Amino acid sequence: MTVEAGKYIDVKGVKTHYHEDGQGEVILLIHGSGPGVSAWANWRLVFPILSENFHLYAPDVVGFGYTDRPEGINYSIDVWADHMIDFVETLGETKISIIGNSFGGAIALHIAKKRPDLIKQLILMGSMGIDHHISDGLDRVWGYTPTFENMKDLIKLFAFDQSMAENDDLVEMRFKSSMQEGFQESFSSMFPEPRQQHVSDMALSIDQLRKINFPVLLIHGRDDRVIPLQDTSYKLALALPNAQLHVFPECGHWVQIEKTKEFAGQVIEFLKKEEMVFY
């Protein structure tokens, strides 16, 4: 399955690109905000594993990947969350679980706040969504300018296994993706300086988090230098009333890539268990 094998659907006038596979309980997978990111770049390794157990939808959020970049749009967490809500409703789904990666985790939390009626469970991986001081790593990610060397440096930042940055095919794939028409233009408009403001804008208050009562699985790489564990998932685990936290050692921000089988196993166990206990 490749990027070109994705589908398109009109979501309130936004031509939205997405991937779909599997049967059963519905999971919406929301990608992160790295340069050149798309749903497929984020989820391609776990898609064939999870699709054996669930009905998966992995869209490119408005402004990212192969989804439209509407002229004059002012990107914000509300715009992104509303786009995902509208995507789910356009598909005709009424109850879903969400896996959100980093920025996608913040979107998932905002969906839960706005439309709790849509949600069964949440899985938040290396998630934003609680206020914290922006890391140097995230500042570098959002401040990316497209060169091969800059992309190589970001892969070193994302991964615990530094040898991944020596894979020129991987670096070239991500670099070329960031250079596709429209990608960098929209990306650079989303997170201008001062970037701390964007972290705060994506955050829910502690009181808001305490009202999210769904079962939540938090997954984080212990060695994440982009979204540090202690500043985010640890605090989310204390604030969310029905949350559990799993930490992977020797793992950076790319849990689904560096720990693919283990990550998928955690997701399957959590969702199947919660399905039996609560539904």
Coordinates of C-alpha atoms in Angstrom, one line a residue:
M1 CA 0.0 0.0 0.0
T2 CA 1.4 3.4 -1.0
V3 CA 0.4 7.0 -0.6
E4 CA -1.1 6.9 -4.0
A5 CA -3.4 4.0 -2.9
G6 CA -5.2 6.3 -0.4
K7 CA -8.8 7.6 -0.9
Y8 CA -10.4 11.0 -1.0
I9 CA -13.6 12.3 0.6
D10 CA -15.1 15.7 0.7
V11 CA -15.3 16.9 4.3
K12 CA -17.3 20.2 4.3
G13 CA -15.5 21.4 1.2
V14 CA -12.1 20.1 2.2
K15 CA -10.8 17.4 -0.1
T16 CA -9.4 15.0 2.5
H17 CA -7.0 12.2 1.8
Y18 CA -7.1 9.1 4.0
H19 CA -6.2 5.4 4.2
E20 CA -8.7 2.7 5.3
D21 CA -8.4 -1.0 6.0
G22 CA -9.7 -3.7 8.3
Q23 CA -13.0 -4.6 9.9
G24 CA -14.5 -4.4 13.4
E25 CA -14.3 -1.6 16.0
V26 CA -13.4 1.7 14.4
I27 CA -10.1 3.4 15.1
L28 CA -9.1 6.9 13.9
L29 CA -5.3 7.4 13.7
I30 CA -4.2 11.0 13.9
H31 CA -0.6 11.7 12.8
G32 CA 2.0 14.2 14.3
S33 CA 3.2 17.5 13.0
G34 CA 6.7 16.8 11.7
P35 CA 7.9 18.3 8.4
G36 CA 6.6 16.4 5.4
V37 CA 4.4 14.2 7.6
S38 CA 1.4 12.3 6.3
A39 CA -0.9 9.7 7.7
W40 CA 0.9 7.0 5.8
A41 CA 4.4 8.1 6.8
N42 CA 3.3 8.0 10.4
W43 CA 1.3 4.8 10.5
R44 CA 2.5 2.6 7.6
L45 CA 4.3 0.1 9.8
V46 CA 1.4 -0.5 12.3
F47 CA -1.4 -0.4 9.7
P48 CA -1.1 -4.0 8.5
I49 CA -0.9 -5.3 12.1
L50 CA -3.8 -3.3 13.5
S51 CA -6.0 -3.8 10.5
E52 CA -6.2 -7.5 11.4
N53 CA -8.2 -6.5 14.5
F54 CA -9.9 -3.2 13.8
H55 CA -11.4 -1.0 11.1
L56 CA -8.8 1.7 10.6
Y57 CA -9.1 5.3 9.2
A58 CA -5.9 7.3 8.9
P59 CA -6.5 10.8 7.4
D60 CA -4.2 13.6 6.5
V61 CA -5.3 16.4 8.7
V62 CA -6.2 19.6 6.9
G63 CA -3.0 21.4 5.9
F64 CA -0.9 18.2 6.0
G65 CA 0.0 15.5 3.5
Y66 CA -2.4 15.2 0.5
T67 CA -5.4 16.9 2.1
D68 CA -6.4 20.3 0.8
R69 CA -4.6 23.5 2.1
P70 CA -7.5 26.0 1.8
E71 CA -6.4 29.4 0.8
G72 CA -6.5 31.9 3.7
I73 CA -7.0 29.3 6.4
N74 CA -5.8 30.2 9.9
Y75 CA -4.6 26.9 11.3
S76 CA -5.4 26.2 15.0
I77 CA -6.2 23.3 17.3
D78 CA -9.9 24.0 16.9
V79 CA -9.6 23.9 13.1
W80 CA -7.8 20.6 13.2
A81 CA -10.1 19.0 15.8
D82 CA -13.2 20.2 13.9
H83 CA -11.8 18.8 10.7
M84 CA -11.4 15.3 12.3
I85 CA -14.9 15.5 13.9
D86 CA -16.3 16.4 10.5
F87 CA -14.3 13.6 8.8
V88 CA -15.7 11.0 11.2
E89 CA -19.3 12.3 10.7
T90 CA -18.9 12.4 6.9
L91 CA -17.9 8.7 7.0
G92 CA -21.1 8.0 9.0
E93 CA -19.3 6.7 12.1
T94 CA -20.8 7.4 15.4
K95 CA -18.5 5.8 18.0
I96 CA -14.7 5.5 17.6
S97 CA -11.5 5.1 19.5
I98 CA -8.6 7.4 18.6
I99 CA -4.8 6.8 18.4
G100 CA -3.1 10.2 18.5
N101 CA 0.6 10.7 17.9
S102 CA 2.2 13.8 19.5
F103 CA 0.3 16.8 17.9
G104 CA -2.4 14.2 17.0
G105 CA -2.8 13.4 20.7
A106 CA -3.6 17.0 21.4
I107 CA -6.2 16.9 18.6
A108 CA -7.7 13.7 20.2
L109 CA -8.0 15.4 23.6
H110 CA -9.7 18.3 22.0
I111 CA -12.1 16.0 20.2
A112 CA -12.9 14.3 23.5
K113 CA -13.6 17.7 25.1
K114 CA -15.8 18.9 22.2
R115 CA -17.6 15.7 21.3
P116 CA -17.4 13.1 24.1
D117 CA -20.4 11.3 22.5
L118 CA -18.1 10.2 19.7
I119 CA -15.4 8.6 21.8
K120 CA -14.9 5.1 23.2
Q121 CA -11.2 5.0 24.2
L122 CA -8.1 7.1 23.6
I123 CA -4.5 6.1 23.0
L124 CA -2.1 8.9 23.2
M125 CA 1.5 8.4 22.0
G126 CA 4.2 10.9 22.9
S127 CA 1.2 13.3 23.3
M128 CA 0.9 17.0 23.5
G129 CA -2.2 18.5 25.1
I130 CA -1.0 19.6 28.5
D131 CA 0.9 22.9 28.9
H132 CA 4.7 22.6 29.2
H133 CA 7.8 24.5 28.3
I134 CA 8.6 23.8 24.7
S135 CA 11.6 21.6 24.3
D136 CA 14.6 22.5 22.1
G137 CA 13.7 19.4 20.0
L138 CA 10.2 20.5 19.3
D139 CA 11.4 24.1 18.5
R140 CA 13.8 22.6 16.0
V141 CA 11.1 20.4 14.4
W142 CA 8.6 23.3 14.0
G143 CA 11.4 25.6 12.8
Y144 CA 12.6 23.1 10.1
T145 CA 13.8 24.5 6.8
P146 CA 14.1 21.9 4.0
T147 CA 17.6 20.6 3.4
F148 CA 18.9 17.0 3.3
E149 CA 21.2 17.7 6.3
N150 CA 18.4 19.3 8.3
M151 CA 16.2 16.3 7.8
K152 CA 19.0 14.0 8.8
D153 CA 19.4 16.0 12.0
L154 CA 15.7 15.7 12.7
I155 CA 15.7 11.9 12.3
K156 CA 18.6 11.8 14.8
L157 CA 16.3 13.9 17.1
F158 CA 13.2 11.7 16.6
A159 CA 14.9 8.3 17.0
F160 CA 16.7 6.7 19.9
D161 CA 18.6 4.5 17.4
Q162 CA 20.9 7.1 15.8
S163 CA 21.8 4.7 13.0
M164 CA 18.4 5.5 11.5
A165 CA 19.9 8.8 10.4
E166 CA 22.5 6.9 8.4
N167 CA 19.8 5.3 6.3
D168 CA 20.1 7.7 3.3
D169 CA 16.9 6.2 1.7
L170 CA 14.9 7.1 4.8
V171 CA 16.4 10.6 5.0
E172 CA 15.8 11.1 1.3
M173 CA 12.2 9.9 1.5
R174 CA 11.3 12.3 4.4
F175 CA 13.3 15.1 2.8
K176 CA 11.5 14.7 -0.6
S177 CA 8.2 14.5 1.2
S178 CA 8.9 17.8 3.0
M179 CA 9.7 19.4 -0.4
Q180 CA 6.5 18.4 -2.2
E181 CA 4.5 21.3 -3.5
G182 CA 2.6 23.1 -0.8
F183 CA 4.0 21.0 2.1
Q184 CA 6.6 23.5 3.5
E185 CA 4.5 26.5 2.7
S186 CA 1.6 25.3 4.9
F187 CA 3.9 23.8 7.5
S188 CA 5.9 27.0 8.0
S189 CA 2.7 29.0 8.4
M190 CA 1.4 26.8 11.3
F191 CA 4.1 27.2 13.9
P192 CA 5.8 30.6 13.6
E193 CA 7.8 32.1 16.5
P194 CA 7.2 32.4 19.4
R195 CA 6.5 28.7 19.3
Q196 CA 5.8 28.3 23.0
Q197 CA 2.4 29.9 22.2
H198 CA 1.4 27.0 20.0
V199 CA 2.2 24.5 22.7
S200 CA 0.0 26.4 25.1
D201 CA -2.8 26.8 22.6
M202 CA -2.9 23.0 22.1
A203 CA -3.2 22.4 25.9
L204 CA -6.2 21.6 27.9
S205 CA -6.4 22.8 31.5
I206 CA -6.1 20.4 34.4
D207 CA -9.8 20.9 35.1
Q208 CA -10.7 20.1 31.5
L209 CA -8.5 17.0 31.5
R210 CA -10.1 15.7 34.7
K211 CA -13.5 15.7 32.9
I212 CA -12.3 13.2 30.3
N213 CA -13.5 10.0 31.8
F214 CA -12.8 7.5 28.9
P215 CA -10.2 4.8 29.3
V216 CA -6.9 6.3 28.1
L217 CA -3.7 4.5 27.3
L218 CA -0.6 6.8 27.3
I219 CA 2.4 5.5 25.5
H220 CA 5.8 7.2 25.5
G221 CA 9.4 6.6 24.7
R222 CA 11.6 7.2 27.7
D223 CA 14.2 8.9 25.7
D224 CA 11.9 11.3 23.7
R225 CA 13.7 14.6 23.1
V226 CA 10.8 16.2 21.2
I227 CA 8.0 15.8 23.7
P228 CA 9.7 14.9 27.0
L229 CA 7.9 12.2 29.0
Q230 CA 8.2 14.0 32.4
D231 CA 6.6 17.2 31.0
T232 CA 3.7 15.6 29.2
S233 CA 2.5 12.0 29.5
Y234 CA 3.5 11.7 33.1
K235 CA 1.4 14.8 33.9
L236 CA -1.4 13.6 31.7
A237 CA -1.4 10.3 33.6
L238 CA -2.0 12.2 36.8
A239 CA -4.7 14.5 35.4
L240 CA -6.8 12.0 33.4
P241 CA -9.0 10.0 35.8
N242 CA -9.0 6.7 33.9
A243 CA -5.5 6.7 32.4
Q244 CA -2.6 4.2 32.4
L245 CA 0.9 4.9 31.2
H246 CA 3.3 2.6 29.5
V247 CA 6.9 3.7 28.9
F248 CA 9.3 2.1 26.4
P249 CA 13.0 2.2 27.3
E250 CA 15.6 2.9 24.6
C251 CA 12.9 4.6 22.5
G252 CA 12.6 8.2 21.3
H253 CA 9.6 10.0 19.8
W254 CA 8.9 7.4 17.1
V255 CA 7.4 4.6 19.2
Q256 CA 5.4 3.3 16.4
I257 CA 8.5 3.0 14.2
E258 CA 11.2 2.0 16.8
K259 CA 8.9 -0.4 18.7
T260 CA 6.3 -1.3 16.0
K261 CA 5.3 -4.8 17.2
E262 CA 5.4 -3.9 20.9
F263 CA 3.3 -0.7 20.3
A264 CA 0.7 -2.6 18.2
G265 CA 0.5 -5.2 20.9
Q266 CA -0.1 -2.6 23.6
V267 CA -2.9 -1.1 21.5
I268 CA -4.6 -4.4 20.8
E269 CA -4.4 -5.6 24.4
F270 CA -5.8 -2.3 25.7
L271 CA -8.7 -1.9 23.2
K272 CA -9.7 -5.6 23.4
K273 CA -9.6 -5.5 27.2
E274 CA -11.5 -2.2 27.5
E275 CA -14.0 -3.5 25.0
M276 CA -14.7 -6.6 27.2
V277 CA -14.8 -4.7 30.5
F278 CA -16.8 -1.6 29.4
Y279 CA -18.8 -2.7 26.5

